[in-house]
Short mmCIF file of C-alpha atoms in Angstrom, two decimals:
data_model
loop_
_atom_site.label_atom_id
_atom_site.label_comp_id
_atom_site.label_asym_id
_atom_site.label_seq_id
_atom_site.Cartn_x
_atom_site.Cartn_y
_atom_site.Cartn_z
CA MET A 1 127.72 130.96 140.89
CA LEU A 2 126.16 126.83 140.41
CA LYS A 3 129.12 123.88 140.52
CA SER A 4 128.84 120.20 139.91
CA ARG A 5 131.12 117.76 141.97
CA TYR A 6 131.75 114.33 141.19
CA LEU A 7 134.33 111.91 143.52
CA CYS A 8 134.08 108.07 142.25
CA GLY A 9 136.11 105.76 144.73
CA GLY A 10 136.21 101.87 143.94
CA SER A 11 137.47 98.87 142.56
CA VAL A 12 136.16 96.97 139.90
CA MET A 13 137.67 92.92 138.80
CA ALA A 14 137.68 92.27 134.93
CA VAL A 15 138.26 88.64 133.75
CA ALA A 16 140.36 88.51 131.43
CA LEU A 17 139.01 85.33 128.76
CA ALA A 18 141.71 83.06 127.75
CA LEU A 19 140.33 81.74 124.98
CA GLY A 20 140.41 85.52 122.94
CA GLY A 21 143.75 85.57 124.20
CA GLN A 22 144.60 82.55 122.36
CA ALA A 23 143.26 84.11 119.33
CA PHE A 24 145.40 86.21 119.04
CA ALA A 25 148.30 84.69 119.65
CA GLN A 26 148.01 83.11 115.95
CA GLN A 27 147.37 85.97 114.48
CA ALA A 28 150.69 87.52 112.28
CA SER A 29 149.93 91.58 113.13
CA THR A 30 150.12 92.30 116.47
CA VAL A 31 147.01 93.61 118.31
CA GLU A 32 146.75 95.73 120.76
CA GLU A 33 144.43 95.13 123.93
CA VAL A 34 142.26 97.01 125.69
CA VAL A 35 139.67 96.61 127.81
CA VAL A 36 136.44 97.06 126.37
CA THR A 37 134.33 100.30 126.72
CA GLY A 38 130.88 98.38 127.90
CA SER A 39 132.77 96.43 130.31
CA PHE A 40 135.39 94.92 132.04
CA ILE A 41 136.49 92.63 129.45
CA ARG A 42 140.03 92.55 127.88
CA GLY A 43 139.91 92.48 124.10
CA THR A 44 140.19 94.02 120.90
CA PRO A 45 136.58 96.86 119.92
CA GLU A 46 136.33 94.57 116.55
CA ASP A 47 136.19 91.33 119.08
CA ALA A 48 133.48 92.87 121.38
CA ALA A 49 130.14 91.21 121.77
CA LEU A 50 129.28 94.39 122.15
CA PRO A 51 128.38 97.82 118.91
CA VAL A 52 131.10 98.66 119.74
CA ASP A 53 133.34 102.25 117.05
CA VAL A 54 136.51 102.99 117.55
CA ILE A 55 137.58 106.34 115.97
CA GLY A 56 141.46 107.07 115.90
CA ALA A 57 143.70 109.68 115.73
CA ASP A 58 144.06 108.40 111.47
CA ASP A 59 140.34 108.44 111.49
CA LEU A 60 140.20 112.21 112.82
CA ALA A 61 143.18 113.60 110.50
CA ARG A 62 141.14 112.04 107.75
CA GLN A 63 138.03 114.08 108.89
CA GLY A 64 139.98 116.90 109.30
CA SER A 65 140.59 117.12 112.87
CA PRO A 66 136.96 118.02 113.43
CA THR A 67 135.85 120.03 116.58
CA THR A 68 133.99 117.57 119.39
CA VAL A 69 130.59 118.84 118.86
CA GLU A 70 130.80 118.64 114.57
CA LEU A 71 132.49 115.39 115.00
CA LEU A 72 129.65 114.25 117.53
CA LYS A 73 127.22 115.10 115.38
CA ALA A 74 128.84 113.19 111.57
CA LEU A 75 128.15 110.36 114.23
CA PRO A 76 125.10 107.99 112.16
CA VAL A 77 124.10 107.21 115.76
CA SER A 78 123.70 110.46 117.26
CA SER A 79 120.29 112.62 117.48
CA GLY A 80 120.29 116.19 118.93
CA VAL A 81 123.82 116.96 119.49
CA LEU A 82 123.63 120.22 121.67
CA GLY A 83 126.48 123.03 121.62
CA ASP A 84 126.15 125.42 118.70
CA THR A 85 123.60 128.40 119.80
CA ASN A 86 121.43 125.83 122.78
CA GLN A 87 119.07 128.98 123.31
CA PHE A 88 116.45 127.81 120.74
CA ASP A 89 116.50 124.01 122.49
CA PRO A 90 113.71 124.24 126.01
CA ARG A 91 116.38 121.46 126.93
CA ALA A 92 119.33 123.39 127.49
CA GLN A 93 117.84 127.18 127.46
CA GLY A 94 120.95 128.53 129.56
CA SER A 95 124.11 126.70 128.63
CA GLU A 96 125.18 128.37 125.92
CA GLY A 97 128.89 127.39 125.23
CA SER A 98 127.85 123.74 126.05
CA GLY A 99 127.97 120.67 124.45
CA SER A 100 127.31 117.37 124.44
CA VAL A 101 126.78 113.31 123.47
CA ASN A 102 122.72 111.97 122.92
CA LEU A 103 123.10 108.64 121.17
CA ARG A 104 120.24 107.42 119.83
CA GLY A 105 117.71 109.74 120.97
CA LEU A 106 116.82 108.56 124.56
CA GLY A 107 119.04 111.61 126.23
CA ALA A 108 122.24 113.68 126.50
CA GLN A 109 121.30 112.45 130.23
CA ARG A 110 121.07 109.16 129.42
CA THR A 111 124.60 108.89 127.30
CA LEU A 112 127.82 108.36 129.86
CA VAL A 113 130.66 110.74 128.43
CA LEU A 114 134.52 108.58 130.17
CA ILE A 115 137.84 110.17 129.76
CA ASN A 116 140.23 106.75 130.17
CA GLY A 117 137.45 104.62 130.77
CA HIS A 118 136.25 107.43 133.76
CA ARG A 119 133.36 109.44 134.86
CA MET A 120 133.02 113.39 133.95
CA ALA A 121 131.65 115.93 136.69
CA ALA A 122 127.66 117.57 134.75
CA ASN A 123 127.42 120.68 133.48
CA PRO A 124 126.17 123.29 136.68
CA PHE A 125 123.61 124.69 133.47
CA GLY A 126 123.21 121.21 131.53
CA GLN A 127 119.95 120.26 130.40
CA ALA A 128 118.06 121.96 133.76
CA GLY A 129 121.06 120.26 135.73
CA ALA A 130 119.65 117.08 134.29
CA GLY A 131 123.03 115.50 134.69
CA ILE A 132 125.37 116.01 131.70
CA VAL A 133 128.08 116.38 130.52
CA ASP A 134 130.31 119.42 128.96
CA THR A 135 131.78 117.91 125.93
CA ASN A 136 133.40 121.44 125.08
CA ILE A 137 135.78 120.78 127.68
CA ILE A 138 137.24 117.79 126.32
CA PRO A 139 141.30 118.09 126.16
CA SER A 140 140.85 117.37 121.74
CA ALA A 141 144.56 117.32 122.05
CA ALA A 142 145.44 114.82 124.54
CA VAL A 143 142.36 112.67 122.89
CA GLY A 144 144.16 109.32 120.99
CA ARG A 145 140.88 107.61 120.09
CA ILE A 146 136.90 107.42 121.11
CA GLU A 147 135.49 105.01 121.69
CA VAL A 148 131.45 104.54 121.50
CA LEU A 149 129.02 102.04 122.30
CA LYS A 150 125.86 101.92 120.43
CA ASP A 151 124.30 99.78 123.03
CA GLY A 152 122.76 100.01 126.66
CA ALA A 153 125.20 99.34 129.85
CA ALA A 154 123.27 100.35 132.95
CA ALA A 155 124.12 96.84 134.17
CA THR A 156 128.10 98.12 133.98
CA TYR A 157 127.43 102.43 134.52
CA GLY A 158 124.40 102.09 135.64
CA SER A 159 121.46 104.42 134.47
CA ASP A 160 123.45 107.12 133.22
CA ALA A 161 124.80 104.76 129.85
CA ILE A 162 120.75 103.60 128.71
CA ALA A 163 121.94 105.30 125.59
CA GLY A 164 125.39 103.92 125.19
CA VAL A 165 128.98 105.52 126.48
CA VAL A 166 131.09 107.00 123.94
CA ASN A 167 135.16 107.07 126.22
CA PHE A 168 137.43 109.83 125.07
CA ILE A 169 141.19 107.53 125.66
CA THR A 170 143.93 109.88 125.11
CA ARG A 171 146.60 109.00 123.37
CA LYS A 172 149.48 106.90 125.28
CA ASP A 173 152.56 106.18 122.69
CA PHE A 174 153.56 109.90 122.45
CA SER A 175 156.86 110.33 121.95
CA GLY A 176 157.70 114.33 120.75
CA LEU A 177 156.52 118.00 119.59
CA GLU A 178 153.52 118.31 117.73
CA LEU A 179 152.49 121.80 116.71
CA ASN A 180 148.44 121.92 115.23
CA GLY A 181 146.32 124.86 114.49
CA SER A 182 143.17 125.25 112.17
CA TYR A 183 141.28 128.17 110.18
CA ARG A 184 138.13 127.68 109.51
CA TYR A 185 136.56 129.60 106.82
CA VAL A 186 132.85 130.22 107.51
CA ASP A 187 130.64 132.56 105.33
CA GLY A 188 128.70 135.42 107.50
CA SER A 189 131.55 135.42 110.48
CA ASP A 190 134.95 136.17 110.78
CA GLY A 191 135.11 132.18 110.70
CA ASP A 192 136.05 129.69 113.77
CA TYR A 193 140.10 129.37 114.45
CA ASP A 194 142.20 126.37 116.98
CA GLY A 195 145.68 126.59 117.83
CA SER A 196 147.12 122.93 119.81
CA ILE A 197 150.40 122.25 121.73
CA VAL A 198 151.17 118.00 122.97
CA PHE A 199 154.33 116.51 124.40
CA GLY A 200 155.40 113.04 124.62
CA HIS A 201 157.71 111.64 125.78
CA ALA A 202 157.39 107.58 126.09
CA TRP A 203 159.96 104.89 128.32
CA GLU A 204 159.95 101.39 128.16
CA ASN A 205 157.88 101.57 131.78
CA GLY A 206 155.93 104.74 131.02
CA ASN A 207 155.19 108.15 129.32
CA ILE A 208 153.58 110.87 129.77
CA LEU A 209 151.66 112.88 127.53
CA LEU A 210 151.08 117.59 128.27
CA SER A 211 148.59 119.43 125.75
CA ALA A 212 146.84 122.89 125.48
CA GLY A 213 144.56 123.87 123.84
CA TYR A 214 142.44 127.29 122.49
CA GLN A 215 139.43 126.48 120.23
CA HIS A 216 137.93 130.05 118.75
CA ARG A 217 134.00 130.07 117.26
CA SER A 218 132.68 133.71 115.69
CA GLU A 219 129.09 135.08 115.68
CA LEU A 220 126.98 133.36 112.64
CA PRO A 221 123.83 135.71 113.16
CA THR A 222 121.02 134.35 112.19
CA THR A 223 120.28 137.03 109.72
CA GLU A 224 123.26 136.39 107.61
CA ARG A 225 121.16 132.50 106.83
CA ASP A 226 117.74 132.56 104.46
CA TRP A 227 117.24 129.81 105.97
CA ALA A 228 116.58 130.97 109.83
CA SER A 229 113.83 133.92 109.94
CA GLN A 230 111.22 134.33 107.55
CA SER A 231 107.73 135.89 106.92
CA TYR A 232 105.44 135.56 109.09
CA PHE A 233 103.38 134.36 106.51
CA ASN A 234 105.78 131.67 105.53
CA ASN A 235 105.71 130.54 109.35
CA PRO A 236 104.15 132.08 112.23
CA GLU A 237 105.71 129.81 114.49
CA GLY A 238 109.06 131.27 113.87
CA GLY A 239 109.86 134.38 116.40
CA TRP A 240 106.66 135.82 116.22
CA SER A 241 105.95 137.26 118.94
CA ALA A 242 102.56 138.63 119.75
CA GLY A 243 104.29 140.42 122.59
CA ASN A 244 105.01 143.71 121.17
CA ALA A 245 106.63 146.76 122.45
CA VAL A 246 104.19 148.20 119.38
CA ALA A 247 101.13 146.97 122.60
CA PRO A 248 97.45 147.04 122.11
CA PHE A 249 95.91 149.33 124.75
CA LEU A 250 92.91 149.82 126.54
CA PRO A 251 92.11 153.49 127.15
CA VAL A 252 90.87 153.66 130.80
CA THR A 253 88.84 156.70 132.66
CA ASN A 254 88.14 157.59 136.28
CA LEU A 255 84.51 156.48 138.24
CA PRO A 256 84.26 159.75 141.20
CA SER A 257 84.54 157.31 143.20
CA GLY A 258 88.14 157.02 142.17
CA ALA A 259 88.68 153.55 140.47
CA PHE A 260 89.64 153.08 136.91
CA THR A 261 86.87 152.01 134.75
CA PRO A 262 87.08 151.26 130.69
CA ALA A 263 86.65 154.32 128.83
CA ALA A 264 86.57 152.07 125.34
CA GLY A 265 87.54 149.31 123.74
CA PHE A 266 91.22 147.42 123.16
CA ALA A 267 92.76 149.77 120.43
CA LEU A 268 96.35 148.80 118.98
CA ASP A 269 99.19 151.33 117.97
CA ASN A 270 99.03 152.63 114.78
CA GLY A 271 103.14 152.32 114.42
CA CYS A 272 102.97 148.67 114.03
CA ALA A 273 103.07 148.54 109.83
CA SER A 274 105.34 150.42 109.40
CA LEU A 275 108.02 149.10 111.61
CA GLY A 276 108.19 145.66 110.45
CA GLY A 277 105.14 144.01 112.26
CA VAL A 278 101.71 142.07 111.26
CA VAL A 279 98.44 143.29 112.36
CA GLN A 280 96.71 140.82 113.18
CA GLY A 281 92.25 142.59 114.47
CA GLY A 282 90.96 141.35 116.58
CA ALA A 283 88.97 141.90 120.25
CA LEU A 284 92.48 142.02 122.02
CA PRO A 285 94.06 143.28 118.58
CA ALA A 286 98.11 142.46 118.15
CA CYS A 287 101.15 143.68 116.72
CA PHE A 288 103.35 139.98 115.83
CA PHE A 289 106.86 140.75 115.87
CA ASN A 290 109.67 138.94 115.04
CA PHE A 291 112.75 138.33 117.66
CA ILE A 292 114.94 135.74 115.28
CA PRO A 293 116.77 137.86 113.95
CA TYR A 294 118.30 139.48 116.94
CA ASP A 295 119.69 136.30 118.07
CA ASN A 296 122.35 134.17 116.90
CA LEU A 297 122.95 131.12 115.36
CA VAL A 298 126.26 130.67 117.06
CA GLU A 299 127.79 132.77 119.85
CA LYS A 300 131.03 134.01 119.72
CA GLU A 301 133.23 131.24 122.09
CA ASP A 302 136.74 131.35 123.72
CA ARG A 303 138.11 127.92 125.04
CA PHE A 304 141.47 126.34 126.62
CA GLN A 305 142.55 123.48 127.68
CA LEU A 306 145.28 121.80 130.21
CA TYR A 307 146.07 118.93 130.31
CA GLY A 308 148.52 115.99 131.99
CA GLU A 309 149.34 112.67 132.13
CA ALA A 310 151.71 110.38 133.57
CA ASN A 311 151.81 106.65 133.20
CA ALA A 312 154.60 103.76 135.12
CA ASP A 313 154.65 100.18 135.35
CA LEU A 314 154.97 99.16 139.03
CA GLY A 315 156.07 96.23 137.96
CA ASP A 316 154.94 93.02 136.18
CA ASN A 317 151.79 93.68 137.35
CA ALA A 318 150.97 96.39 138.47
CA GLN A 319 150.30 99.93 136.17
CA LEU A 320 149.93 103.74 137.95
CA HIS A 321 148.39 105.75 135.71
CA VAL A 322 147.34 109.81 136.59
CA GLU A 323 145.73 112.40 134.79
CA VAL A 324 144.54 116.36 135.19
CA PHE A 325 143.54 118.52 132.84
CA TYR A 326 141.40 122.41 133.20
CA SER A 327 139.08 123.70 130.72
CA GLU A 328 137.84 127.55 130.70
CA THR A 329 135.06 127.92 128.20
CA ASP A 330 133.77 131.72 128.01
CA VAL A 331 130.95 133.37 125.59
CA PRO A 332 130.58 137.44 125.86
CA GLU A 333 128.72 138.05 124.30
CA TRP A 334 125.59 135.76 124.05
CA LYS A 335 122.98 137.51 121.98
CA THR A 336 118.90 137.68 123.15
CA SER A 337 115.80 139.34 122.02
CA PRO A 338 116.04 142.62 122.95
CA SER A 339 113.54 141.98 126.06
CA TYR A 340 111.06 139.51 127.22
CA LEU A 341 107.25 139.48 127.96
CA ALA A 342 107.30 139.18 132.02
CA LEU A 343 106.37 136.59 133.98
CA GLN A 344 104.54 138.69 136.60
CA THR A 345 102.94 142.30 136.58
CA PRO A 346 102.91 145.56 138.76
CA THR A 347 100.83 144.66 141.80
CA ALA A 348 98.78 147.80 143.25
CA SER A 349 101.43 149.18 145.97
CA THR A 350 102.90 151.26 142.10
CA ASN A 351 100.22 149.94 139.40
CA PRO A 352 97.20 152.05 140.82
CA THR A 353 94.63 150.08 138.24
CA VAL A 354 95.61 146.61 139.62
CA GLY A 355 91.38 144.67 141.23
CA GLN A 356 89.70 146.81 139.74
CA LEU A 357 89.26 146.43 135.70
CA PRO A 358 87.34 144.04 134.76
CA ALA A 359 89.39 139.87 134.86
CA SER A 360 88.97 139.92 131.26
CA VAL A 361 90.97 142.67 130.36
CA LEU A 362 93.79 140.37 131.48
CA ALA A 363 96.57 142.39 134.54
CA GLY A 364 99.73 144.57 132.82
CA TYR A 365 101.06 147.83 132.86
CA PHE A 366 99.36 151.57 133.86
CA VAL A 367 100.18 155.28 131.90
CA PRO A 368 98.25 158.06 133.33
CA ALA A 369 97.65 160.87 130.84
CA SER A 370 100.27 162.38 132.13
CA ASN A 371 103.31 160.51 130.60
CA PRO A 372 104.57 162.62 127.45
CA GLY A 373 104.01 159.80 125.36
CA PHE A 374 100.21 159.03 126.31
CA ILE A 375 99.60 162.70 125.38
CA ALA A 376 101.87 163.07 121.79
CA TYR A 377 99.53 159.69 120.89
CA ARG A 378 96.15 160.96 121.61
CA ASN A 379 96.64 164.42 120.16
CA ALA A 380 97.93 162.45 116.85
CA ASN A 381 94.43 159.35 117.31
CA PRO A 382 91.84 161.41 118.44
CA THR A 383 89.74 158.56 117.47
CA GLN A 384 91.70 155.94 119.73
CA ILE A 385 91.71 157.27 123.10
CA PRO A 386 88.84 159.35 124.29
CA ALA A 387 89.68 162.80 125.59
CA PHE A 388 88.19 162.46 129.06
CA ALA A 389 90.25 159.02 129.22
CA THR A 390 93.08 159.67 132.59
CA GLY A 391 95.32 156.45 131.83
CA VAL A 392 95.34 153.86 129.20
CA HIS A 393 95.94 150.00 130.48
CA ILE A 394 98.07 147.64 128.73
CA PRO A 395 97.95 144.13 128.55
CA GLY A 396 101.19 142.13 129.83
CA VAL A 397 100.45 138.78 128.11
CA ARG A 398 100.96 141.85 124.34
CA TYR A 399 103.37 143.39 125.59
CA ARG A 400 107.50 143.87 125.84
CA PRO A 401 109.57 147.30 126.55
CA LEU A 402 111.49 146.34 124.36
CA SER A 403 111.60 145.49 120.28
CA PHE A 404 111.72 146.82 116.87
CA GLY A 405 114.09 149.81 118.32
CA GLY A 406 116.42 147.64 120.04
CA ASN A 407 117.44 147.76 123.19
CA PRO A 408 118.98 151.75 123.85
CA ALA A 409 121.38 149.64 126.42
CA PHE A 410 123.10 147.88 124.48
CA ASP A 411 123.96 150.13 121.40
CA TYR A 412 120.01 149.38 120.01
CA GLY A 413 120.53 146.09 119.13
CA PRO A 414 120.15 142.64 121.00
CA SER A 415 120.05 142.41 124.76
CA GLU A 416 123.10 140.61 125.57
CA GLY A 417 124.65 138.22 128.63
CA ARG A 418 127.94 136.25 129.54
CA ARG A 419 128.18 132.04 130.09
CA HIS A 420 131.39 131.04 131.24
CA TYR A 421 132.17 127.73 132.57
CA ASP A 422 135.39 126.72 134.40
CA ALA A 423 136.20 122.88 135.53
CA PHE A 424 138.70 120.86 137.32
CA ARG A 425 140.03 117.09 136.76
CA VAL A 426 141.85 114.70 138.86
CA SER A 427 142.50 110.99 138.15
CA GLY A 428 144.44 108.40 139.74
CA GLY A 429 144.69 104.71 139.52
CA ILE A 430 146.30 101.36 139.50
CA LYS A 431 145.96 98.14 138.18
CA GLY A 432 146.93 95.01 136.99
CA GLN A 433 146.71 91.47 136.78
CA PHE A 434 146.99 88.31 139.31
CA ASN A 435 146.83 85.80 136.84
CA ASP A 436 145.89 85.03 132.96
CA ALA A 437 141.90 85.16 134.10
CA ILE A 438 142.18 87.70 137.13
CA GLY A 439 142.32 91.41 137.03
CA TYR A 440 141.48 94.20 139.37
CA ASP A 441 141.35 97.86 138.49
CA PHE A 442 141.46 100.74 140.84
CA ALA A 443 141.31 104.45 140.28
CA LEU A 444 139.68 107.74 142.59
CA THR A 445 138.75 110.75 140.56
CA TYR A 446 137.70 113.90 141.85
CA GLY A 447 135.99 116.67 139.14
CA GLN A 448 134.03 119.70 139.62
CA GLU A 449 132.68 122.14 136.49
CA THR A 450 131.20 125.94 138.13
CA GLY A 451 129.64 128.11 135.79
CA VAL A 452 128.62 131.49 135.73
CA ARG A 453 125.22 132.80 133.50
CA THR A 454 123.50 136.43 133.38
CA GLY A 455 120.88 137.83 131.44
CA TYR A 456 118.90 140.91 131.60
CA ASP A 457 115.11 140.93 132.56
CA THR A 458 112.83 143.94 133.38
CA VAL A 459 112.25 144.43 137.11
CA VAL A 460 108.21 144.97 136.69
CA SER A 461 108.25 147.56 140.16
CA ARG A 462 110.99 149.62 138.37
CA PHE A 463 109.05 149.91 134.71
CA GLN A 464 105.84 150.95 136.03
CA LEU A 465 107.55 153.33 138.44
CA ALA A 466 108.27 154.88 134.76
CA LEU A 467 105.91 154.70 133.46
CA ARG A 468 104.30 156.76 136.03
CA GLY A 469 107.20 159.02 136.00
CA TYR A 470 108.65 157.87 138.64
CA GLY A 471 111.92 156.31 136.68
CA SER A 472 115.61 157.08 137.31
CA LEU A 473 118.51 157.33 135.76
CA ASN A 474 120.59 154.65 135.96
CA ASN A 475 124.28 156.64 136.61
CA GLY A 476 122.08 158.94 138.66
CA THR A 477 122.72 160.21 142.76
CA ALA A 478 121.82 157.12 144.92
CA GLY A 479 118.19 156.15 145.03
CA GLY A 480 116.72 158.91 142.46
CA CYS A 481 113.68 159.49 141.87
CA THR A 482 112.39 157.09 144.57
CA ALA A 483 113.90 159.59 147.32
CA ALA A 484 112.35 162.58 145.13
CA GLU A 485 109.02 161.62 145.47
CA THR A 486 106.25 162.18 147.93
CA ASN A 487 105.44 158.42 147.74
CA ASN A 488 101.62 159.50 146.74
CA PHE A 489 102.28 159.15 143.39
CA THR A 490 100.42 163.13 143.03
CA THR A 491 103.93 165.29 142.85
CA ASN A 492 107.08 165.30 141.29
CA ALA A 493 106.07 162.94 138.45
CA GLY A 494 108.63 163.87 135.19
CA ASN A 495 110.98 165.86 137.61
CA THR A 496 114.10 165.91 136.13
CA ALA A 497 115.25 168.55 138.67
CA LEU A 498 114.74 165.86 141.44
CA GLY A 499 115.97 163.19 139.21
CA CYS A 500 112.66 161.28 137.94
CA TYR A 501 111.55 160.37 134.70
CA TYR A 502 108.70 158.89 132.26
CA PHE A 503 109.40 156.42 130.14
CA ASN A 504 107.44 156.42 126.57
CA PRO A 505 105.43 152.99 125.57
CA PHE A 506 104.12 154.38 122.19
CA SER A 507 105.50 153.52 119.00
CA ASN A 508 106.58 157.85 118.31
CA ALA A 509 109.29 156.64 120.75
CA ILE A 510 111.03 154.18 118.20
CA ALA A 511 112.87 155.88 115.57
CA ASN A 512 113.43 152.47 113.12
CA ASN A 513 113.53 148.57 113.04
CA THR A 514 117.45 148.05 113.87
CA ILE A 515 117.15 145.09 111.68
CA THR A 516 115.76 145.95 108.78
CA GLY A 517 116.10 149.57 108.14
CA GLN A 518 112.09 150.43 108.44
CA THR A 519 111.74 153.95 109.84
CA ASN A 520 108.60 155.24 112.15
CA PRO A 521 107.22 158.27 110.13
CA ASN A 522 105.75 159.20 113.42
CA PHE A 523 108.64 159.31 116.09
CA ASN A 524 109.92 162.06 117.53
CA ALA A 525 113.15 162.55 119.10
CA SER A 526 112.02 164.02 122.39
CA LEU A 527 109.74 161.44 123.23
CA ALA A 528 112.37 158.94 122.78
CA ASN A 529 113.53 156.96 125.98
CA ASN A 530 116.75 157.54 127.32
CA PRO A 531 119.35 154.80 127.92
CA GLU A 532 119.90 155.39 131.41
CA LEU A 533 116.38 154.62 132.62
CA VAL A 534 116.41 150.96 130.11
CA ARG A 535 119.67 150.46 132.81
CA TRP A 536 117.47 151.42 135.42
CA PHE A 537 114.63 148.94 135.22
CA PHE A 538 116.15 146.30 133.04
CA GLN A 539 118.54 144.57 135.68
CA GLU A 540 120.79 142.08 135.35
CA VAL A 541 119.88 138.81 136.70
#
């Protein structure tokens, strides 16, 4: 669990321009005087020397009460807003479910986000911990207007306001009870819906405001949009990877000394095309696999916010402000590729070929000739693997354990994870006027956002053991095969009575492409991999 906290205390002296006050007095209509975002000078946004846009409650209603993400995306000055899926943007991977605002394209970490002029705690995962505020936690039901400063305000707020400032200001004059709800139809998903309740009471010397809001976004798979997943020939960079479960392999054999040496050149598993892959030849051939169809354009999200605020006059020249809010965001089924390319490969403790093969064949995995998948594949393709070969080497840069057939541990679909955030904030302060020209504003704010993210990845040492017949079942007895085998890798490989299982890395273990439905004519059900074996080496991280 990662946690981000923010604590700020201080005082500010603000000078009100007398000339501005005279100008307001000459107008027939009443104009509300506020502290303009980007400075501490009292006036109105319209008269401010700074480029401030104000989006009021009426403006939001005319736009159909957009979500915070939709609103920020629609701002002309906004660029690169995150908050739909995030996993395709390397700046925000791991923070799915959160949102951000990026003014003038200078980066979300350079855009300051405020509530009622005070800072918020940063999302613990946003942009690799770069300190961005999660805009999805803002209690939108309580917001009365939004001020957007389209210029740098580093002199006032610091370096995180170089691009500008977005200030969410809550409703101060609302009295009554308000119920809201909406549903948005989204083709290809179950739609998005939200609801909120707001209670407010204003009196001569103050007000209170209470709100609760809930928002739900439904999952939108990439397969529901034709433009999201293109063929290899239209867009070879669009999610097509040479790292695949249908991989190239190098037959190897033992020298009299026992050392391993190549027995032939690289060959490619012949199940590539029938499963929907794209074959690429060469000295190190490849089968290109498209992982995009396993991802979502929009993840399933549930968000909930509670907000409370009280304001009161403490005499003619002092006002008290107190606010508190809690927010929870849950992404219960974040979906991604069935598995990833490993960042590491097995060491010599589990892979006997390490350090013996030429560096040109690249580090990877060893599959012994005793593996049932190997035996069946060589019998069907004797020209690819010589009879004297004692196994094959699979280069790590060309291999991921699970691809076309989905992940057996997740019902042969995408791998899944979770994102969850809890945010809490309390702020209070006193502001007032010493005289017509000089005022003060003292405030103390405490905020924190905690986050949990989970995913799954391959434990390469366990995976290598499974290739050699020493894998265990995740639901088996404690220790499984590793407690039963003799640790010299000469006995008990594949002895299921002792809990030892093989993982079959060849295409004859894959029944079909779970996205396109293409069937594999070489599939052998007796060679399919046990989902519990996959769960044993594919662990939560």
